[in-house]
CSV table of C-alpha atoms in Angstrom, one decimal:
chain,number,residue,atom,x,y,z
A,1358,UNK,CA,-22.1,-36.5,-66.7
A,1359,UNK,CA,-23.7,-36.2,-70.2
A,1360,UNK,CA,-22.3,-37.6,-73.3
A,1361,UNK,CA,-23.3,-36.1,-76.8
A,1362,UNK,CA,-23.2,-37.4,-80.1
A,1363,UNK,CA,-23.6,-35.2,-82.9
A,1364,UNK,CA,-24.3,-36.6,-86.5
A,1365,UNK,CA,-25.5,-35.0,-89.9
A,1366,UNK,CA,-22.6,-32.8,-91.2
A,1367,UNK,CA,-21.6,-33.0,-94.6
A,1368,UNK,CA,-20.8,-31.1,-98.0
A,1369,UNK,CA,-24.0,-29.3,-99.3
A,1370,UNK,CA,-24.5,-26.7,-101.9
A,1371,UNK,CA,-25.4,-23.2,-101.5
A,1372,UNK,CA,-28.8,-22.7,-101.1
A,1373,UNK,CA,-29.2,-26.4,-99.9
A,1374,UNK,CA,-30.2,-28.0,-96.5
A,1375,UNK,CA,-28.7,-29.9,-94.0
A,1376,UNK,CA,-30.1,-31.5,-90.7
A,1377,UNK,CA,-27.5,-31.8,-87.7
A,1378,UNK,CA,-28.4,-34.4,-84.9
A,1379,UNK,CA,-27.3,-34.5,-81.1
A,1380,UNK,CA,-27.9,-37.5,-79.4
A,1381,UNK,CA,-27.3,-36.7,-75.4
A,1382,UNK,CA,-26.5,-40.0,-72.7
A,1383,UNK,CA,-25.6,-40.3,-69.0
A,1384,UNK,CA,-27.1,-37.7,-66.3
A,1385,UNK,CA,-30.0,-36.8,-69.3
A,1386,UNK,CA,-32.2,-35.6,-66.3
A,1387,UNK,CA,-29.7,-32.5,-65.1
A,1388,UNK,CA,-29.5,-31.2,-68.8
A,1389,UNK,CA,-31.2,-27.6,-68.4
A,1390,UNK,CA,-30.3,-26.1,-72.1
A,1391,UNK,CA,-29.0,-28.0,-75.2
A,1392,UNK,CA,-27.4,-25.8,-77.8
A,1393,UNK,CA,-25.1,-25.9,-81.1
A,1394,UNK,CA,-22.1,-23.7,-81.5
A,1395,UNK,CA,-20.0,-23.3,-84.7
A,1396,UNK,CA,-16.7,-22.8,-85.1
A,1397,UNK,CA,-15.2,-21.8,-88.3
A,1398,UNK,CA,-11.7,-21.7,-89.1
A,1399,UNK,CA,-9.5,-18.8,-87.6
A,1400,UNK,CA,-12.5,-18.0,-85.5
A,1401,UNK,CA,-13.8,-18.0,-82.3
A,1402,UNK,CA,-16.5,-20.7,-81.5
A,1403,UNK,CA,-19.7,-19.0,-81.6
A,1404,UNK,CA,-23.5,-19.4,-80.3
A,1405,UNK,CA,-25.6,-20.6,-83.1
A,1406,UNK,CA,-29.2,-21.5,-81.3
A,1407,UNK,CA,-30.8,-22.8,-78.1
A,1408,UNK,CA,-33.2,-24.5,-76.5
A,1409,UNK,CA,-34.2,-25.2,-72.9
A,1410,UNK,CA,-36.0,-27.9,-70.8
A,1411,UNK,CA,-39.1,-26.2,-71.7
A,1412,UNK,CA,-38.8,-25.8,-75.2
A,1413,UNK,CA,-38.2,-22.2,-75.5
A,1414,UNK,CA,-35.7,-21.5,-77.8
A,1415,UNK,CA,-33.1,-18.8,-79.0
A,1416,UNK,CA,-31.1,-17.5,-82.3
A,1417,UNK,CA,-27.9,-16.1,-83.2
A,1418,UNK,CA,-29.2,-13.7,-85.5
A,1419,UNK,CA,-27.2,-15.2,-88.1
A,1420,UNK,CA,-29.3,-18.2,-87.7
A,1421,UNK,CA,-32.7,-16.6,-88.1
A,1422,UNK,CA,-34.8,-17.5,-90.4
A,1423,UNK,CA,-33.1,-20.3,-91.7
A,1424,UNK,CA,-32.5,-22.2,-89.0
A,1425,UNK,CA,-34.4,-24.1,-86.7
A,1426,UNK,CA,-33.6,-26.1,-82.9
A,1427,UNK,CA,-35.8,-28.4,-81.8
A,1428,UNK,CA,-35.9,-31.7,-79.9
A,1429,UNK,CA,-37.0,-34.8,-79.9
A,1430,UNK,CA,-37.4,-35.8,-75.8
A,1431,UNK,CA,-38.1,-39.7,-76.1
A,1432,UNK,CA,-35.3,-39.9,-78.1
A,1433,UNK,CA,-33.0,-37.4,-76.0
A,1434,UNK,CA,-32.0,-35.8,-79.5
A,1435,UNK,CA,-31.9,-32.5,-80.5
A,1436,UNK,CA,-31.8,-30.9,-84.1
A,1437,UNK,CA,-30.5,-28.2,-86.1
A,1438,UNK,CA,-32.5,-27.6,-89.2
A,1439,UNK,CA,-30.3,-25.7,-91.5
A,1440,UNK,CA,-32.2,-24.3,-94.7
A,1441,UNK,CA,-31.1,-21.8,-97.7
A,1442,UNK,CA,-27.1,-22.4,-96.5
A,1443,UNK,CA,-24.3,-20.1,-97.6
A,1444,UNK,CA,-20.9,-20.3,-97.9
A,1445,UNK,CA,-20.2,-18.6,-94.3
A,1446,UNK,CA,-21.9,-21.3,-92.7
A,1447,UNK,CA,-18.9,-23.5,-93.4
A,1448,UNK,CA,-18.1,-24.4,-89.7
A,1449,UNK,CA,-17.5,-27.4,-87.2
A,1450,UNK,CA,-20.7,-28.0,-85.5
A,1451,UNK,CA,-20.8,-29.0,-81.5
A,1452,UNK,CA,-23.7,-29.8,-79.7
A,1453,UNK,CA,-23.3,-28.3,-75.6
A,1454,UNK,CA,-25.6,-29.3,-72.7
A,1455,UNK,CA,-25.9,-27.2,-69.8
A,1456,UNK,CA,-26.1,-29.4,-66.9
A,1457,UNK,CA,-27.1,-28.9,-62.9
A,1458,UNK,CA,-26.1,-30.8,-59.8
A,1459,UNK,CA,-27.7,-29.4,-56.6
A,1460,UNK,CA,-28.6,-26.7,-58.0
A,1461,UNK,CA,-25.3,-25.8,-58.9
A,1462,UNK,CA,-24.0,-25.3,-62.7
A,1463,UNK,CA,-22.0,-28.4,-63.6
A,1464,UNK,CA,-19.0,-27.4,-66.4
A,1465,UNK,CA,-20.6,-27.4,-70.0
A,1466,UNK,CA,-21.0,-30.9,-71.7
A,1467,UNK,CA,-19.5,-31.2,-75.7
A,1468,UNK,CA,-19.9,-33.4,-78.7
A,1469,UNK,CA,-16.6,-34.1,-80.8
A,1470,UNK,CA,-18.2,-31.5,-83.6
A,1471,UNK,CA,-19.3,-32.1,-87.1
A,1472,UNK,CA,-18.1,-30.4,-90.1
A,1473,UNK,CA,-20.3,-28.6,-92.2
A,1474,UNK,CA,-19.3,-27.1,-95.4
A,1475,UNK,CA,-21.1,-24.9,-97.8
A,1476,UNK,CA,-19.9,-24.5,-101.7
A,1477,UNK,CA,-20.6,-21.8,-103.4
């Protein structure tokens, strides 16, 4: 199994920045895409940005532009760079690993969240 961390939420201003950490342990080695979801209240969790084993990553279009995934491999951390933040970003972050096990998808792996909110 994998075990993530996440770290870096807070209260920030519109316009302002925040940087949201996931630290993965365990089975680090059958982790084939790391991603962060958000969830804001009275809505469904939703796909915020990816990246895989190779480094490509992906956007919610929402995300685009302003945000940015990436990873830090010796450290088994990925990032969420969150720039120019607005009010409708307010959310509980979660970090997700997609794990394999002989080749076969393993159920997805989540961090307790992070809560993010955004003043106008």
């Amino acid at each position: 199994q994998v075990q993530l961390v996440e770290s870096g939420g807070g209260l920030v201003q519109a316009g302002g920045s925040l940087r949201l950490s996931c630290a993965a342990s365990g089975r680090i080695f059958s982790i084939s895409v790391m991603g962060w979801h958000r969830q804001a209240p009275g809505k469904q969790r939703e796909l915020v940005a990816t990246i895989t084993r190779a480094g490509s990553t992906n956007y919610a279009d929402s995300a685009k532009g302003r945000f940015t995934i990436s990873r830090d491999s010796a450290k088994n951390t990925v990032y969420l760079q969150m720039n120019s933040l607005e009010p409708e970003d307010t959310a509980v972050y979660y970090c997700n690993a997609v794990t394999y096990r002989d080749l076969a998808r393993q159920p997805d792996s989540w961090g307790q969240g992070t809560q993010v909110t955004v003043s106008s």
